[in-house]
Amino acid sequence: MTEKLGIVTAASLEKGVDVRLDAPVSVEDMVVGRYVTIEGRQRRFFGMITDVRLGVTDERLSVSPPDIADPFIAEVLTGTSTFGQIHVTPMLTIGGDAASILEGPQPVKTIPAHFSAVNLASEEDIERVFGKEDKERFFIGNPLDMETKLCLNLEEFVKRSNGIFGKSGTGKTFLTRILLIGMLQKSRAVNLIFDMHNEYGWSGTHEGGAPVKGLKQLFADRVAVFTLDEESSRRRKVSTDFVVKIGLSEITPEDIAILRATLNLTDLAVEAAYQLRKNFGRDWIRQVLDLSEEELEEPLKAGNIHESSFQSLKRGLGTIGRLGFVVPETKDDAVKNILDFLQQGRNVVLEFGRYQEISAYLLVANLLSRRIYARYQQQTEEATAADNEAMKPRPLVITIEEAHKFLNPEVADKTIFGTIAREMRKYNVSLLVIDQRPSGISEEVMSQMGTKITCLLDNERDIDSVLAGVSGKNELKAVLSRLAPQRQALIFGHAVPMPVAFQPREYGSAQSYKDFMPAGRTEAGQTEEDIEKLWE
Amino acid sequence: MQSNKIAEVIEASTAEFTAQCYELYELPPLGSLVKTGDIYGIVGHAETAGLEPGRKPIARGKEETSEEGVYQSSPQLLKLLRSEFTAAVSGYEDGDKIRQHLPPQPARIHGFVYLCQPDEVKNFSQSFGFLNILINTALPTSTEELIAAALRQMSLAHEDSRAFLVAGGKELANLLSNDFVRLKNILGRLQ
């Protein structure tokens, strides 16, 4: 069922298509972000409404408007002398011949002819463009004002690093949870989630509502919860699989360099860290913290380290040393454990418990990721050398929050995440970046992101940085800045054929949990029961 | 189904014809649809004057108590005065179809003129092609007045006269898209 809206009256490939609305179509029913199809002579165009306007045939009408008290005059003029106009940005075309239908939607390279009919996109149209829910495509939500299921090809999605953006409280976490479930179900990739606020593993919070279930509650056999803070996890009744401890000797000067801003270190202090590492070897931090000033005098002199730099560094290292999860020596190798789980295809959520300060998050996420990445790099290279695809490690997606702290221009080239974002899939590791301040992320990293999903943003710089390099940027800007403050998002980039504003699917009700279970999975009911029991 | 003839064509051209009424003052209303032969016209101008163009009537009622008395005491007046109207040609019958554009031939002199009945008016006003003809007529009456009168007259033949006027108004709005003042004047006269 299609609904005719109007006809094309003007168009330019660069600026988009102007559509004059038919008289019965109310301009108030047109909202930016909705999809329309344009029936050209030889091809169909898919586009998005990006502007809505009122038009008059005679300028004098706006200068001396008629007496609107008379309903007759208003009725006559509506749709004739005064009319609604929409501006459509064409995104895709489907050619009329059989070959092009098989080829599927293509990026738009031309414009529809004059007076081509414009219809609201039907459910089938949307399905044709975005595909049906299948073994690779995951239902993430509904396009605005539509019932159609919007499906995302997750196999494609995980091939690149991706970003989820939005102001605080716009639903980034919900969206991320949905995507993580999608990846868990529909792609080969495994996830490593650095869960700063303990939102993903066991249960999460819902603004002003009951807690929602986390990944482990829904997919116990596919998700492992690691924790940095056993006590907090126990208090929250989370069944954890492993307690992560970081040995002082595992921390390298590179890790300290990233923490420069958060620990308030000087450049010279960071330089001193490298010197001291060279001097003392792996155990350098303990030496710095434990040795007396007399004992340190010599190495300081040798390394040409100034006293104030050293004190600054020592203070910083002291802060790290006081973190509860940092121990002088670790018995278990956290990285090895994480890798084991990942290789078994189990997703790992690392909870930070009460250690929610950014320095702890930066330190741990960077330290673990660096070592995991190194391992992946090694395995991939071995597989390449042996020319054996099967030896390649499982694709890994690392989820980080507060990404601008890792990926800002200052530290992006120092953190492992900068490297992962740039080197993309070379070593089967990609990022899922969650951030509320995308303008803080280095441009280079932003430009390498495959798919971006963004909830409402209202800072001009944030909007610009998210939309940088996207065709039809100005039009999308209008859509983005008009998203509802909650539960609406815009997705564009590699994994979707065209940008689409959508409402993420429901998450949080018993029915929604059931819907996430793959159809026909008999134990779904069982899982539900188990979960209910756990809540008691 | 045609009513009695009301007038006879005394002047005809492609775009208009003038007819003289058989009875003094029995003029069809402004904007009404009339027909002579297979040609339709919309009454756009009417006048009553002396038979001889050079001779003006003189005032005769000084001693009379009523206007009617003037005519009673001078019965010759009914023969010396005549009522005439001019209709803008706005369509013609082509077989069983009504064409709303100018006919190939003008009306015939001495052709009888009939006032169209509601059924015929309704049939004629199914489309609004005549509006464009009226917009471009060169009758002494202003075209705004003429168009408004024609639409008002025709609306009487429709059950839902308001809907008819709205539809006509919309058509006018399209025709006069670049002249809102004129459009506003006509619309203001439609009710």
XYZ file of C-alpha atoms in Angstrom:
727
model
C 0.000 0.000 0.000
C 1.546 3.253 -1.062
C 0.368 6.702 -0.307
C 0.990 9.347 -2.939
C 2.412 12.499 -1.522
C 3.022 14.712 -4.491
C 5.178 15.303 -7.512
C 8.747 16.297 -8.163
C 8.970 19.944 -9.149
C 12.683 20.607 -8.953
C 15.761 18.554 -8.331
C 19.501 18.657 -8.281
C 21.813 15.799 -7.485
C 23.746 17.964 -5.123
C 20.928 19.754 -3.394
C 18.200 17.130 -3.487
C 14.661 16.959 -4.782
C 11.813 19.402 -4.175
C 8.404 17.843 -4.002
C 5.153 19.724 -4.113
C 2.600 18.022 -1.927
C -0.800 17.163 -3.281
C -3.678 19.167 -1.844
C -5.069 16.435 0.450
C -1.677 15.709 2.022
C -1.211 17.660 5.201
C 2.147 19.246 5.577
C 1.965 18.489 9.281
C 2.049 14.762 8.576
C 5.426 15.096 6.915
C 8.292 14.631 9.317
C 11.990 14.772 8.602
C 13.656 11.405 8.587
C 10.806 9.558 6.885
C 11.407 7.553 3.794
C 9.852 8.185 0.412
C 10.140 6.538 -2.963
C 10.170 8.489 -6.200
C 8.924 6.716 -9.294
C 11.198 7.966 -12.054
C 10.670 6.934 -15.648
C 13.301 4.199 -15.679
C 14.178 3.732 -12.060
C 12.918 4.118 -8.563
C 14.620 6.390 -6.102
C 14.721 6.031 -2.362
C 15.157 9.138 -0.347
C 14.657 10.685 3.022
C 12.594 13.736 3.847
C 15.078 16.292 5.077
C 13.062 19.486 5.059
C 9.438 20.559 5.073
C 8.329 23.956 3.806
C 5.256 26.001 3.007
C 5.027 27.508 -0.454
C 2.875 30.175 -2.115
C 2.337 30.743 -5.809
C 2.164 34.494 -5.437
C 4.391 36.389 -3.050
C 1.605 38.902 -2.471
C -0.243 36.183 -0.625
C 2.304 36.211 2.155
C 2.446 39.995 2.170
C -1.312 40.512 2.434
C -2.761 37.229 3.626
C -6.445 36.506 3.074
C -9.015 36.644 5.804
C -8.562 33.300 7.478
C -11.739 33.792 9.497
C -13.530 32.674 6.357
C -13.144 28.919 6.164
C -14.203 28.959 2.539
C -11.230 31.005 1.375
C -8.863 28.954 3.480
C -10.252 25.769 1.975
C -9.910 27.039 -1.562
C -6.368 28.267 -1.099
C -5.083 25.162 0.657
C -3.205 23.046 -1.827
C -3.603 25.552 -4.649
C -2.151 28.975 -4.017
C -0.635 27.778 -0.786
C 0.878 24.337 -0.629
C 3.233 22.169 1.280
C 6.657 21.253 -0.027
C 9.092 18.647 1.127
C 12.730 18.387 0.374
C 13.934 14.893 -0.263
C 17.536 13.748 -0.319
C 17.734 10.833 -2.720
C 19.942 8.052 -1.416
C 19.524 4.962 -3.568
C 18.130 3.873 -6.890
C 16.856 0.614 -8.239
C 16.895 0.323 -12.009
C 13.875 -0.980 -13.846
C 15.529 -3.794 -15.781
C 16.020 -7.281 -14.459
C 19.787 -6.957 -14.096
C 19.541 -3.918 -11.860
C 16.865 -5.537 -9.728
C 19.233 -8.414 -9.085
C 22.017 -5.993 -8.339
C 19.908 -4.370 -5.660
C 19.874 -0.756 -4.591
C 22.734 1.382 -5.852
C 23.981 4.756 -4.680
C 22.167 7.538 -6.433
C 23.919 9.065 -9.441
C 21.073 10.859 -11.145
C 17.792 12.545 -10.335
C 14.162 11.751 -11.128
C 12.435 13.513 -14.036
C 9.955 16.342 -13.580
C 6.576 15.395 -12.167
C 7.681 11.954 -11.039
C 5.254 10.698 -8.433
C 6.468 10.627 -4.849
C 5.085 8.065 -2.420
C 5.661 7.239 1.179
C 7.978 4.254 1.256
C 6.045 1.101 1.944
C 7.063 -1.672 4.268
C 8.181 -3.750 1.275
C 10.342 -0.921 0.010
C 12.149 -0.690 3.302
C 12.521 -4.437 3.435
C 13.933 -4.414 -0.053
C 16.580 -1.899 0.888
C 17.538 -3.122 4.323
C 16.774 -6.784 3.907
C 14.765 -9.168 6.010
C 15.694 -10.565 9.360
C 17.800 -13.615 8.557
C 20.876 -15.384 9.807
C 23.091 -12.380 9.207
C 20.625 -9.565 9.607
C 19.470 -8.499 13.005
C 16.342 -6.546 13.767
C 17.501 -3.375 15.546
C 14.382 -1.228 15.471
C 11.761 0.423 13.322
C 12.279 3.312 10.949
C 10.562 6.372 12.376
C 6.778 6.188 12.110
C 6.878 2.787 10.448
C 6.129 -0.725 11.511
C 8.749 -2.290 9.276
C 11.635 -4.072 10.889
C 14.902 -2.355 10.216
C 17.588 -4.986 9.920
C 21.301 -4.532 10.168
C 23.760 -6.854 8.505
C 25.941 -7.630 11.477
C 28.479 -9.677 9.581
C 29.183 -6.486 7.624
C 28.871 -4.329 10.714
C 31.669 -6.048 12.621
C 34.060 -5.811 9.696
C 34.875 -2.234 10.649
C 35.165 -0.224 13.785
C 31.886 1.402 14.670
C 30.656 4.161 16.887
C 27.587 4.840 18.982
C 27.140 8.466 19.916
C 24.600 10.588 21.689
C 24.179 12.921 24.586
C 24.020 11.431 28.010
C 20.607 9.892 28.671
C 19.612 9.444 25.040
C 19.747 5.670 25.099
C 23.273 4.810 23.991
C 23.534 2.025 26.517
C 20.260 0.457 25.433
C 21.290 0.648 21.837
C 24.636 -0.887 22.639
C 23.009 -3.757 24.500
C 20.782 -4.465 21.526
C 23.736 -4.413 19.161
C 25.798 -6.633 21.425
C 22.990 -9.173 21.498
C 22.804 -8.912 17.736
C 26.519 -9.551 17.315
C 26.339 -12.388 19.754
C 23.581 -14.041 17.765
C 24.242 -13.191 14.172
C 27.939 -12.830 13.683
C 31.034 -14.892 14.256
C 32.589 -12.086 16.211
C 33.107 -12.195 19.942
C 32.910 -9.142 22.140
C 35.106 -7.845 24.862
C 33.245 -5.165 26.732
C 34.910 -2.767 29.109
C 31.877 -2.081 31.213
C 32.663 1.044 33.188
C 29.280 1.405 34.863
C 28.388 -2.282 35.244
C 25.590 -1.989 32.723
C 26.029 -4.839 30.336
C 27.096 -7.969 32.162
C 24.458 -8.932 34.628
C 21.842 -6.232 34.904
C 21.602 -2.629 33.920
C 19.637 0.349 35.021
C 16.773 1.931 33.264
C 16.227 5.639 33.858
C 13.390 5.831 36.328
C 12.471 2.204 35.915
C 13.161 -1.297 37.043
C 16.578 -2.806 36.326
C 16.937 -4.516 32.991
C 18.653 -7.784 32.318
C 22.201 -7.858 31.123
C 23.773 -10.142 28.575
C 24.718 -12.895 30.948
C 21.189 -13.284 32.244
C 19.922 -13.762 28.732
C 22.754 -15.765 27.217
C 24.421 -17.455 30.139
C 26.290 -19.940 27.974
C 27.711 -17.311 25.641
C 28.714 -14.587 28.064
C 31.276 -14.495 30.835
C 31.409 -11.716 33.387
C 34.860 -10.721 34.581
C 35.192 -8.265 37.390
C 37.783 -5.936 38.803
C 35.847 -5.541 41.998
C 34.731 -8.846 43.414
C 33.108 -7.249 46.406
C 30.871 -4.978 44.375
C 29.902 -7.835 42.070
C 28.999 -10.011 45.028
C 26.938 -7.206 46.507
C 25.070 -6.884 43.258
C 24.614 -10.683 43.209
C 26.416 -11.056 39.940
C 27.787 -14.476 39.189
C 31.246 -13.693 37.944
C 33.552 -16.014 36.070
C 36.849 -14.450 36.893
C 38.331 -11.739 39.071
C 40.828 -9.634 37.195
C 43.889 -8.357 39.007
C 46.528 -6.232 37.418
C 50.114 -6.783 38.468
C 52.245 -3.702 38.927
C 54.834 -5.285 36.694
C 52.328 -5.464 33.871
C 52.059 -1.712 33.683
C 54.359 -0.103 31.152
C 55.414 3.507 30.644
C 53.094 3.593 27.605
C 50.148 3.043 29.937
C 51.341 5.900 32.072
C 51.688 8.136 29.023
C 47.991 7.758 28.269
C 47.122 8.655 31.818
C 49.171 11.815 31.611
C 46.178 14.115 31.576
C 44.099 12.228 34.130
C 46.986 11.792 36.563
C 48.091 15.361 35.958
C 51.646 14.369 35.020
C 54.122 16.602 33.277
C 55.752 15.593 30.004
C 59.033 15.237 31.799
C 57.423 12.935 34.350
C 56.270 10.661 31.531
C 59.745 10.778 30.063
C 61.069 9.788 33.485
C 58.811 6.741 33.470
C 60.510 5.445 30.309
C 63.927 6.073 31.834
C 63.065 4.287 35.033
C 61.580 1.330 33.168
C 64.838 1.025 31.284
C 66.735 1.215 34.511
C 64.699 -1.114 36.718
C 63.117 -3.432 34.189
C 59.633 -4.938 34.562
C 59.459 -4.270 38.252
C 60.012 -0.545 37.874
C 56.850 0.737 39.547
C 57.397 -1.243 42.718
C 60.964 -0.022 42.825
C 59.881 3.576 42.416
C 57.258 3.292 45.123
C 59.271 1.227 47.598
C 62.849 2.397 47.325
C 64.043 5.126 49.646
C 65.245 8.440 48.291
C 68.896 7.562 48.903
C 68.559 4.365 46.964
C 66.972 6.220 44.083
C 69.472 9.013 43.917
C 71.829 7.198 41.615
C 69.343 6.017 39.000
C 67.787 9.465 38.932
C 71.083 11.043 38.236
C 71.942 8.456 35.619
C 68.666 9.039 33.848
C 69.017 12.792 34.155
C 65.628 12.956 35.860
C 64.712 16.087 37.686
C 63.496 15.756 41.248
C 60.134 17.482 40.568
C 59.423 15.263 37.554
C 60.172 12.252 39.663
C 57.866 13.414 42.445
C 55.102 14.068 39.937
C 55.525 10.575 38.511
C 55.703 9.011 41.947
C 52.476 10.696 42.964
C 50.800 9.391 39.817
C 52.101 5.889 40.289
C 50.960 6.047 43.890
C 47.417 6.703 42.690
C 47.610 3.643 40.472
C 49.143 1.550 43.191
C 46.275 2.363 45.510
C 43.647 1.022 43.076
C 42.181 -2.080 44.683
C 42.697 -4.330 41.701
C 46.341 -3.483 41.298
C 48.506 -6.026 43.124
C 52.252 -6.393 43.309
C 52.195 -9.747 41.567
C 49.338 -11.665 39.916
C 48.828 -15.388 40.153
C 46.493 -15.706 37.182
C 47.049 -14.204 33.839
C 43.916 -12.145 33.138
C 44.772 -11.710 29.478
C 45.211 -15.412 28.940
C 41.900 -16.066 30.640
C 40.078 -13.509 28.561
C 41.623 -14.903 25.396
C 40.623 -18.433 26.348
C 37.036 -17.381 26.781
C 37.065 -15.413 23.561
C 38.518 -18.301 21.620
C 35.707 -20.507 22.873
C 33.327 -17.997 21.380
C 32.254 -16.623 24.744
C 31.809 -12.907 25.072
C 33.550 -11.243 27.951
C 32.140 -8.353 29.949
C 34.640 -6.754 32.285
C 32.877 -4.988 35.129
C 34.662 -2.184 36.892
C 32.602 -2.336 40.050
C 33.306 0.660 42.195
C 36.392 1.672 40.199
C 34.531 4.059 38.017
C 37.192 6.730 37.879
C 38.452 7.361 34.402
C 42.091 6.642 35.263
C 41.226 3.071 36.270
C 39.194 2.592 33.129
C 41.872 3.985 30.857
C 44.588 1.962 32.491
C 42.809 -1.378 32.438
C 41.142 -1.097 29.066
C 44.316 -0.004 27.403
C 46.561 -2.471 29.161
C 44.403 -5.505 28.492
C 43.509 -4.519 24.950
C 47.115 -3.928 24.057
C 48.093 -7.412 25.118
C 45.063 -9.036 23.562
C 45.688 -7.193 20.346
C 49.319 -8.290 20.342
C 48.191 -11.879 20.712
C 45.700 -11.468 17.883
C 48.338 -9.916 15.720
C 50.634 -12.842 16.356
C 47.945 -15.411 15.622
C 46.854 -13.674 12.442
C 50.405 -13.449 11.203
C 50.960 -17.099 11.935
C 47.790 -17.963 10.064
C 48.863 -15.835 7.119
C 52.291 -17.440 7.100
C 50.720 -20.889 7.133
C 48.151 -19.737 4.596
C 45.486 -21.265 6.765
C 42.245 -19.362 7.198
C 41.123 -21.662 9.981
C 44.035 -20.652 12.148
C 42.933 -17.055 12.195
C 41.509 -15.992 15.528
C 37.825 -15.251 15.853
C 36.945 -11.681 14.943
C 36.966 -9.604 18.101
C 35.004 -6.478 18.844
C 36.215 -4.407 21.766
C 33.602 -2.131 23.276
C 34.837 0.974 25.054
C 32.943 3.756 26.726
C 34.050 7.356 27.177
C 35.961 6.820 23.973
C 37.107 10.412 23.614
C 39.450 9.810 26.539
C 41.230 7.098 24.537
C 40.888 8.515 21.103
C 41.387 12.224 21.481
C 43.962 13.673 19.109
C 46.515 13.898 21.896
C 46.593 10.224 22.852
C 44.962 8.507 19.864
C 48.327 7.585 18.388
C 49.598 6.361 21.757
C 46.717 4.102 22.833
C 46.147 0.711 21.354
C 42.656 1.836 20.401
C 44.023 4.410 18.012
C 45.950 1.619 16.324
C 42.959 -0.710 16.202
C 40.724 2.001 14.778
C 43.253 2.796 12.083
C 44.442 -0.663 11.174
C 40.894 -1.895 11.040
C 40.366 -5.509 10.295
C 43.905 -6.432 9.443
C 44.191 -8.452 12.609
C 40.522 -9.298 13.104
C 40.055 -6.805 15.898
C 37.680 -3.868 15.675
C 36.170 -1.363 18.066
C 32.725 -0.440 19.170
C 33.134 3.048 20.480
C 30.544 4.587 22.771
C 30.824 8.258 23.407
C 28.886 11.363 24.240
C 31.411 13.847 23.002
C 32.392 12.716 19.502
C 34.080 16.030 18.747
C 36.713 14.967 21.263
C 37.699 11.982 19.160
C 40.508 12.414 16.689
C 39.324 13.128 13.169
C 41.463 10.385 11.761
C 39.810 7.781 13.964
C 36.324 9.122 13.216
C 36.943 8.896 9.506
C 37.907 5.236 9.821
C 34.696 4.208 11.499
C 32.496 2.038 9.351
C 29.051 2.496 10.764
C 27.967 5.264 13.054
C 24.831 5.224 15.108
C 23.944 8.424 16.781
C 21.239 9.396 19.196
C 20.373 13.028 19.758
C 23.315 15.406 19.771
C 22.856 19.106 20.133
C 26.340 20.468 20.240
C 27.244 21.845 16.846
C 30.794 20.515 16.979
C 29.659 17.039 17.973
C 27.177 16.919 15.132
C 29.799 18.093 12.669
C 32.304 15.519 13.765
C 29.829 12.640 13.598
C 28.604 13.612 10.154
C 31.998 14.547 8.721
C 32.463 13.137 5.254
C 28.901 11.859 4.841
C 27.157 12.859 1.646
C 24.091 14.987 2.268
C 25.591 16.119 5.550
C 23.526 19.251 5.918
C 20.307 17.393 5.331
C 21.232 14.696 7.828
C 22.066 17.402 10.290
C 18.454 18.525 10.184
C 17.342 14.969 10.880
C 19.860 14.369 13.621
C 19.161 17.500 15.568
C 15.464 16.739 15.538
C 15.604 13.253 16.963
C 13.587 12.718 20.103
C 15.665 13.026 23.254
C 15.228 9.340 23.936
C 14.909 6.128 21.997
C 15.537 7.499 18.545
C 18.718 7.227 16.583
C 20.210 7.770 13.180
C 22.356 5.073 11.617
C 24.584 5.523 8.595
C 27.723 4.157 7.070
C 29.165 0.879 5.932
C 26.580 -1.596 7.218
C 23.464 0.176 5.956
C 22.708 0.994 2.330
C 21.446 4.433 3.275
C 21.124 6.508 6.420
C 17.993 5.854 8.392
C 16.462 7.382 11.477
C 14.963 4.690 13.634
C 13.478 3.782 16.937
C 15.498 1.022 18.593
C 13.550 -2.118 19.414
C 12.218 -2.592 22.862
C 14.524 -3.802 25.570
C 13.495 -4.431 29.120
C 10.164 -6.218 29.113
C 9.707 -9.964 29.447
C 8.374 -10.102 25.884
C 11.384 -8.207 24.561
C 13.739 -10.718 26.171
C 11.818 -13.545 24.576
C 12.013 -11.837 21.207
C 15.758 -11.756 21.445
C 15.930 -15.510 21.710
C 16.374 -17.082 18.302
C 13.135 -18.488 16.998
C 12.650 -22.172 17.584
C 15.125 -22.301 20.397
C 13.357 -24.522 22.833
C 15.396 -23.602 25.817
C 14.275 -20.008 25.490
C 11.448 -20.640 27.910
C 13.855 -22.424 30.159
C 16.188 -19.466 30.191
C 13.332 -17.197 31.059
C 12.390 -19.410 33.955
C 15.928 -19.547 35.222
C 16.132 -15.817 35.085
C 12.918 -15.364 36.968
C 14.259 -17.668 39.647
C 17.426 -15.698 39.906
C 15.480 -12.564 40.544
C 13.627 -14.028 43.474
C -36.624 19.655 -21.444
C -35.764 23.068 -22.767
C -37.801 25.952 -21.461
C -39.348 28.567 -23.639
C -37.132 30.794 -25.641
C -36.404 34.113 -23.974
C -34.514 36.054 -26.605
C -33.163 36.123 -30.123
C -29.601 36.627 -31.310
C -29.123 39.979 -32.975
C -25.328 40.152 -33.055
C -22.859 37.304 -33.037
C -19.128 36.849 -33.114
C -16.810 33.998 -32.249
C -16.396 34.983 -28.625
C -19.779 36.478 -27.767
C -23.318 36.992 -28.932
C -25.914 39.628 -28.158
C -29.581 38.785 -27.913
C -32.692 40.865 -27.557
C -35.287 39.718 -25.070
C -38.811 39.138 -26.265
C -40.183 40.839 -23.184
C -38.904 44.113 -21.757
C -36.923 43.505 -18.538
C -37.156 39.713 -18.833
C -33.382 39.385 -18.783
C -31.597 36.237 -17.665
C -29.586 36.834 -14.462
C -25.946 37.872 -14.704
C -23.756 34.812 -14.967
C -26.527 32.444 -16.002
C -26.011 29.849 -18.679
C -27.900 30.341 -21.910
C -27.895 28.386 -25.107
C -28.518 29.159 -28.744
C -28.293 26.374 -31.262
C -25.534 24.179 -29.830
C -23.607 27.112 -28.456
C -23.469 27.882 -24.746
C -22.979 31.361 -23.431
C -22.689 32.905 -20.008
C -24.592 36.141 -19.582
C -22.005 38.796 -18.984
C -23.600 42.064 -19.780
C -27.175 43.319 -20.110
C -28.815 46.632 -20.838
C -32.211 48.166 -21.428
C -32.308 51.232 -23.687
C -34.350 53.009 -26.307
C -34.863 51.339 -29.658
C -33.195 54.137 -31.527
C -29.609 54.599 -30.484
C -29.692 58.382 -30.864
C -32.873 58.954 -28.889
C -32.773 59.018 -25.133
C -35.943 58.251 -23.104
C -37.354 61.224 -21.272
C -38.620 61.341 -17.686
C -42.398 60.800 -17.640
C -43.411 60.026 -14.067
C -43.837 63.450 -12.538
C -47.628 63.143 -12.299
C -47.708 59.421 -11.557
C -47.962 57.933 -8.109
C -46.227 54.673 -8.971
C -43.580 53.577 -11.431
C -46.017 51.088 -12.824
C -48.364 53.997 -13.641
C -45.758 55.423 -16.037
C -45.935 52.319 -18.205
C -49.708 52.125 -17.924
C -50.245 55.659 -19.139
C -47.684 55.287 -21.950
C -48.172 51.732 -23.290
C -46.015 52.531 -26.345
C -43.001 52.472 -24.041
C -42.996 48.689 -24.040
C -42.411 48.831 -27.794
C -39.923 51.691 -27.814
C -37.604 50.169 -25.204
C -35.816 46.872 -25.469
C -33.729 44.702 -23.174
C -30.578 43.173 -24.576
C -27.865 41.013 -23.101
C -24.495 39.823 -24.230
C -23.252 36.372 -23.420
C -19.671 35.235 -23.557
C -19.460 32.110 -25.679
C -18.133 29.476 -23.279
C -18.634 26.173 -24.997
C -20.659 24.150 -27.396
C -22.251 20.809 -27.816
C -20.283 18.424 -29.983
C -22.473 15.386 -30.459
C -23.149 14.189 -26.939
C -20.110 15.942 -25.505
C -19.857 19.418 -24.115
C -16.680 21.207 -25.190
C -15.636 24.089 -23.080
C -13.786 26.046 -25.657
C -14.817 28.318 -28.514
C -17.021 26.747 -31.213
C -15.844 26.525 -34.828
C -18.683 28.827 -35.978
C -20.311 31.772 -34.211
C -24.011 31.737 -33.305
C -26.586 32.451 -35.986
C -28.458 35.752 -36.111
C -32.095 35.255 -35.117
C -31.147 32.090 -33.339
C -33.462 31.524 -30.393
C -31.894 31.827 -26.993
C -32.961 29.614 -24.131
C -32.150 29.823 -20.445
C -30.559 26.525 -19.414
C -32.367 24.455 -16.808
C -30.640 23.172 -13.642
C -29.963 19.716 -15.164
C -28.208 21.218 -18.088
C -26.315 23.686 -15.919
C -25.167 20.826 -13.736
C -24.057 18.870 -16.736
C -22.195 21.831 -18.170
C -20.452 22.676 -14.928
C -18.898 19.246 -14.506
C -15.687 20.816 -15.672
C -14.273 24.283 -15.231
C -12.767 24.917 -18.647
C -15.129 27.876 -19.102
C -13.393 29.773 -16.292
C -10.393 30.459 -18.448
C -12.637 31.800 -21.214
C -14.342 34.106 -18.734
C -11.034 35.354 -17.370
C -10.123 36.484 -20.868
C -13.448 38.001 -21.987
C -13.620 41.638 -22.997
C -17.137 42.501 -21.848
C -17.948 45.813 -20.137
C -18.651 43.930 -16.889
C -15.540 43.262 -14.833
C -14.382 39.701 -15.216
C -14.121 39.246 -11.448
C -17.807 40.053 -11.120
C -18.712 37.912 -14.076
C -16.820 34.845 -12.867
C -18.175 35.129 -9.365
C -21.727 35.540 -10.701
C -21.355 32.564 -13.046
C -20.081 30.290 -10.277
C -22.811 31.443 -7.908
C -25.468 30.777 -10.507
C -24.128 27.364 -11.318
C -23.777 26.409 -7.680
C -27.541 26.665 -7.365
C -27.875 23.683 -9.670
C -25.666 21.502 -7.447
C -26.899 19.735 -4.337
C -23.691 20.558 -2.488
C -23.216 24.077 -3.669
C -20.395 24.791 -1.218
C -18.339 21.862 -2.484
C -18.920 23.112 -6.010
C -17.748 26.586 -5.097
C -14.658 25.204 -3.375
C -13.795 23.140 -6.435
C -14.350 26.146 -8.689
C -12.306 28.286 -6.353
C -9.430 25.837 -6.470
C -9.513 25.845 -10.241
C -9.392 29.627 -10.196
C -6.542 29.561 -7.724
C -4.569 27.522 -10.223
C -5.501 29.786 -13.143
C -4.734 32.943 -11.224
C -1.701 31.578 -9.445
C 0.296 34.690 -10.213
C -2.431 37.180 -9.375
C -3.530 36.711 -5.838
C -5.337 40.052 -5.572
C -7.669 39.169 -8.415
C -8.238 35.739 -6.965
C -9.041 37.204 -3.580
C -11.568 39.568 -5.174
C -13.373 36.738 -6.899
C -13.342 34.461 -3.870
C -14.743 37.275 -1.771
C -17.733 37.449 -4.126
C -18.485 33.777 -4.229
C -20.666 33.562 -1.151
